[in-house]
Amino acid sequence: MAIVDNKGFDLVALGAGTPVTIELDVRVREAQEDFVFGIGVYHADGACVYGTNTDLEGFRSERVDRDGRVRFVMPSLDLVAGTYRIDAAVHTRNGRAFDYRRNVLRFVVGSRVHDIGVYRPQHSWQFDGGISFKRIDLIERNVPSEMADYVRKKEE
């Protein structure tokens, strides 16, 4: 099992909003017709951030009779900065486990923005009337100036 970027490179640390894929290698000992693949993403404090499986999302199993790979693709992993873990499972529709792995992957999300919670939805702010703001350079505000210069150069 691995969490990879859109080029297939393994990730351990990533930025908020990074496109990622969770890859599950499947080894088949005996052909099955009743199977469900699932993943769960948990914050380091144990709180479930997100969980789903193929049955919940309308995929009705037909047959698995040889080894393969399952990919759970997220075009943008919108989590706030923190440490997370992934659980993965394959089980029957009624819950009998073929394999259940807790803490199978761990990763860290970094961000220049210091939101709270776990989820960072895509968003924008809109203001009407007599409300005005001056944009703040988040790089400059959140990191030492030498690091800010380095980050700006890398982003150019």
PDB file of N, CA and C in Angstrom, residues 5-48:
ATOM      1  N   ASP A   5       1.983  10.658  -5.455  1.00  0.00           N
ATOM      2  CA  ASP A   5       1.568  11.878  -6.145  1.00  0.00           C
ATOM      3  C   ASP A   5       1.142  11.533  -7.566  1.00  0.00           C
ATOM      4  N   ASN A   6       0.830  12.562  -8.355  1.00  0.00           N
ATOM      5  CA  ASN A   6       0.328  12.306  -9.713  1.00  0.00           C
ATOM      6  C   ASN A   6       1.416  11.828 -10.672  1.00  0.00           C
ATOM      7  N   LYS A   7       2.666  11.696 -10.197  1.00  0.00           N
ATOM      8  CA  LYS A   7       3.740  11.125 -11.001  1.00  0.00           C
ATOM      9  C   LYS A   7       4.108   9.718 -10.526  1.00  0.00           C
ATOM     10  N   GLY A   8       3.397   9.235  -9.489  1.00  0.00           N
ATOM     11  CA  GLY A   8       3.646   7.895  -8.978  1.00  0.00           C
ATOM     12  C   GLY A   8       4.701   7.804  -7.900  1.00  0.00           C
ATOM     13  N   PHE A   9       5.207   8.949  -7.414  1.00  0.00           N
ATOM     14  CA  PHE A   9       6.216   8.945  -6.361  1.00  0.00           C
ATOM     15  C   PHE A   9       5.566   8.829  -4.992  1.00  0.00           C
ATOM     16  N   ASP A  10       6.129   7.970  -4.147  1.00  0.00           N
ATOM     17  CA  ASP A  10       5.623   7.805  -2.777  1.00  0.00           C
ATOM     18  C   ASP A  10       5.708   9.112  -2.016  1.00  0.00           C
ATOM     19  N   LEU A  11       4.696   9.372  -1.203  1.00  0.00           N
ATOM     20  CA  LEU A  11       4.641  10.584  -0.400  1.00  0.00           C
ATOM     21  C   LEU A  11       4.622  10.233   1.078  1.00  0.00           C
ATOM     22  N   VAL A  12       5.296  11.022   1.873  1.00  0.00           N
ATOM     23  CA  VAL A  12       5.225  10.941   3.326  1.00  0.00           C
ATOM     24  C   VAL A  12       4.837  12.319   3.855  1.00  0.00           C
ATOM     25  N   ALA A  13       5.335  13.363   3.192  1.00  0.00           N
ATOM     26  CA  ALA A  13       5.002  14.738   3.537  1.00  0.00           C
ATOM     27  C   ALA A  13       4.496  15.415   2.274  1.00  0.00           C
ATOM     28  N   LEU A  14       3.426  16.176   2.402  1.00  0.00           N
ATOM     29  CA  LEU A  14       2.842  16.832   1.247  1.00  0.00           C
ATOM     30  C   LEU A  14       2.195  18.142   1.657  1.00  0.00           C
ATOM     31  N   GLY A  15       1.926  18.962   0.669  1.00  0.00           N
ATOM     32  CA  GLY A  15       1.261  20.233   0.918  1.00  0.00           C
ATOM     33  C   GLY A  15      -0.244  20.079   0.830  1.00  0.00           C
ATOM     34  N   ALA A  16      -0.953  20.936   1.548  1.00  0.00           N
ATOM     35  CA  ALA A  16      -2.416  20.936   1.477  1.00  0.00           C
ATOM     36  C   ALA A  16      -2.839  21.135   0.029  1.00  0.00           C
ATOM     37  N   GLY A  17      -3.833  20.376  -0.404  1.00  0.00           N
ATOM     38  CA  GLY A  17      -4.343  20.495  -1.766  1.00  0.00           C
ATOM     39  C   GLY A  17      -3.595  19.675  -2.802  1.00  0.00           C
ATOM     40  N   THR A  18      -2.631  18.880  -2.384  1.00  0.00           N
ATOM     41  CA  THR A  18      -1.862  18.044  -3.304  1.00  0.00           C
ATOM     42  C   THR A  18      -2.740  16.942  -3.885  1.00  0.00           C
ATOM     43  N   PRO A  19      -2.643  16.699  -5.206  1.00  0.00           N
ATOM     44  CA  PRO A  19      -3.340  15.534  -5.756  1.00  0.00           C
ATOM     45  C   PRO A  19      -2.627  14.256  -5.307  1.00  0.00           C
ATOM     46  N   VAL A  20      -3.393  13.297  -4.796  1.00  0.00           N
ATOM     47  CA  VAL A  20      -2.799  12.051  -4.308  1.00  0.00           C
ATOM     48  C   VAL A  20      -3.646  10.854  -4.723  1.00  0.00           C
ATOM     49  N   THR A  21      -2.996   9.713  -4.722  1.00  0.00           N
ATOM     50  CA  THR A  21      -3.660   8.439  -4.976  1.00  0.00           C
ATOM     51  C   THR A  21      -3.233   7.464  -3.891  1.00  0.00           C
ATOM     52  N   ILE A  22      -4.205   6.786  -3.319  1.00  0.00           N
ATOM     53  CA  ILE A  22      -3.911   5.707  -2.383  1.00  0.00           C
ATOM     54  C   ILE A  22      -3.973   4.416  -3.183  1.00  0.00           C
ATOM     55  N   GLU A  23      -2.874   3.678  -3.196  1.00  0.00           N
ATOM     56  CA  GLU A  23      -2.800   2.443  -3.967  1.00  0.00           C
ATOM     57  C   GLU A  23      -2.821   1.241  -3.035  1.00  0.00           C
ATOM     58  N   LEU A  24      -3.705   0.307  -3.342  1.00  0.00           N
ATOM     59  CA  LEU A  24      -3.810  -0.934  -2.578  1.00  0.00           C
ATOM     60  C   LEU A  24      -3.447  -2.090  -3.503  1.00  0.00           C
ATOM     61  N   ASP A  25      -2.383  -2.806  -3.175  1.00  0.00           N
ATOM     62  CA  ASP A  25      -2.037  -4.006  -3.931  1.00  0.00           C
ATOM     63  C   ASP A  25      -2.861  -5.163  -3.392  1.00  0.00           C
ATOM     64  N   VAL A  26      -3.508  -5.886  -4.280  1.00  0.00           N
ATOM     65  CA  VAL A  26      -4.416  -6.960  -3.899  1.00  0.00           C
ATOM     66  C   VAL A  26      -3.804  -8.305  -4.283  1.00  0.00           C
ATOM     67  N   ARG A  27      -3.674  -9.177  -3.303  1.00  0.00           N
ATOM     68  CA  ARG A  27      -3.189 -10.547  -3.517  1.00  0.00           C
ATOM     69  C   ARG A  27      -4.374 -11.481  -3.319  1.00  0.00           C
ATOM     70  N   VAL A  28      -4.660 -12.283  -4.318  1.00  0.00           N
ATOM     71  CA  VAL A  28      -5.826 -13.164  -4.277  1.00  0.00           C
ATOM     72  C   VAL A  28      -5.367 -14.602  -4.043  1.00  0.00           C
ATOM     73  N   ARG A  29      -5.852 -15.176  -2.956  1.00  0.00           N
ATOM     74  CA  ARG A  29      -5.546 -16.585  -2.655  1.00  0.00           C
ATOM     75  C   ARG A  29      -6.623 -17.495  -3.210  1.00  0.00           C
ATOM     76  N   GLU A  30      -7.848 -16.975  -3.215  1.00  0.00           N
ATOM     77  CA  GLU A  30      -8.996 -17.753  -3.684  1.00  0.00           C
ATOM     78  C   GLU A  30      -9.988 -16.780  -4.328  1.00  0.00           C
ATOM     79  N   ALA A  31     -10.545 -17.144  -5.465  1.00  0.00           N
ATOM     80  CA  ALA A  31     -11.487 -16.269  -6.164  1.00  0.00           C
ATOM     81  C   ALA A  31     -12.674 -15.925  -5.256  1.00  0.00           C
ATOM     82  N   GLN A  32     -13.136 -14.691  -5.348  1.00  0.00           N
ATOM     83  CA  GLN A  32     -14.265 -14.206  -4.539  1.00  0.00           C
ATOM     84  C   GLN A  32     -15.247 -13.449  -5.430  1.00  0.00           C
ATOM     85  N   GLU A  33     -16.516 -13.506  -5.074  1.00  0.00           N
ATOM     86  CA  GLU A  33     -17.542 -12.736  -5.770  1.00  0.00           C
ATOM     87  C   GLU A  33     -18.143 -11.654  -4.884  1.00  0.00           C
ATOM     88  N   ASP A  34     -17.935 -11.748  -3.579  1.00  0.00           N
ATOM     89  CA  ASP A  34     -18.469 -10.784  -2.619  1.00  0.00           C
ATOM     90  C   ASP A  34     -17.303 -10.102  -1.924  1.00  0.00           C
ATOM     91  N   PHE A  35     -16.983  -8.887  -2.357  1.00  0.00           N
ATOM     92  CA  PHE A  35     -15.860  -8.162  -1.776  1.00  0.00           C
ATOM     93  C   PHE A  35     -16.097  -6.655  -1.879  1.00  0.00           C
ATOM     94  N   VAL A  36     -15.568  -5.947  -0.896  1.00  0.00           N
ATOM     95  CA  VAL A  36     -15.685  -4.491  -0.798  1.00  0.00           C
ATOM     96  C   VAL A  36     -14.318  -3.956  -0.399  1.00  0.00           C
ATOM     97  N   PHE A  37     -13.831  -2.923  -1.094  1.00  0.00           N
ATOM     98  CA  PHE A  37     -12.592  -2.252  -0.715  1.00  0.00           C
ATOM     99  C   PHE A  37     -12.955  -0.957  -0.008  1.00  0.00           C
ATOM    100  N   GLY A  38     -12.254  -0.664   1.085  1.00  0.00           N
ATOM    101  CA  GLY A  38     -12.532   0.558   1.824  1.00  0.00           C
ATOM    102  C   GLY A  38     -11.274   1.218   2.338  1.00  0.00           C
ATOM    103  N   ILE A  39     -11.373   2.535   2.546  1.00  0.00           N
ATOM    104  CA  ILE A  39     -10.280   3.294   3.145  1.00  0.00           C
ATOM    105  C   ILE A  39     -10.855   4.229   4.203  1.00  0.00           C
ATOM    106  N   GLY A  40     -10.029   4.535   5.167  1.00  0.00           N
ATOM    107  CA  GLY A  40     -10.377   5.517   6.187  1.00  0.00           C
ATOM    108  C   GLY A  40      -9.172   6.405   6.436  1.00  0.00           C
ATOM    109  N   VAL A  41      -9.415   7.716   6.525  1.00  0.00           N
ATOM    110  CA  VAL A  41      -8.354   8.672   6.819  1.00  0.00           C
ATOM    111  C   VAL A  41      -8.612   9.203   8.222  1.00  0.00           C
ATOM    112  N   TYR A  42      -7.588   9.149   9.072  1.00  0.00           N
ATOM    113  CA  TYR A  42      -7.709   9.545  10.473  1.00  0.00           C
ATOM    114  C   TYR A  42      -6.660  10.587  10.826  1.00  0.00           C
ATOM    115  N   HIS A  43      -7.058  11.532  11.657  1.00  0.00           N
ATOM    116  CA  HIS A  43      -6.115  12.501  12.203  1.00  0.00           C
ATOM    117  C   HIS A  43      -5.282  11.794  13.267  1.00  0.00           C
ATOM    118  N   ALA A  44      -4.118  12.334  13.597  1.00  0.00           N
ATOM    119  CA  ALA A  44      -3.236  11.718  14.593  1.00  0.00           C
ATOM    120  C   ALA A  44      -3.918  11.540  15.944  1.00  0.00           C
ATOM    121  N   ASP A  45      -4.920  12.388  16.255  1.00  0.00           N
ATOM    122  CA  ASP A  45      -5.624  12.260  17.537  1.00  0.00           C
ATOM    123  C   ASP A  45      -6.675  11.157  17.524  1.00  0.00           C
ATOM    124  N   GLY A  46      -6.811  10.449  16.382  1.00  0.00           N
ATOM    125  CA  GLY A  46      -7.746   9.337  16.271  1.00  0.00           C
ATOM    126  C   GLY A  46      -9.074   9.678  15.642  1.00  0.00           C
ATOM    127  N   ALA A  47      -9.346  10.966  15.424  1.00  0.00           N
ATOM    128  CA  ALA A  47     -10.620  11.376  14.820  1.00  0.00           C
ATOM    129  C   ALA A  47     -10.677  10.943  13.357  1.00  0.00           C
ATOM    130  N   CYS A  48     -11.807  10.352  12.975  1.00  0.00           N
ATOM    131  CA  CYS A  48     -11.998   9.970  11.578  1.00  0.00           C
ATOM    132  C   CYS A  48     -12.239  11.234  10.751  1.00  0.00           C
TER     133      CYS A  48
END
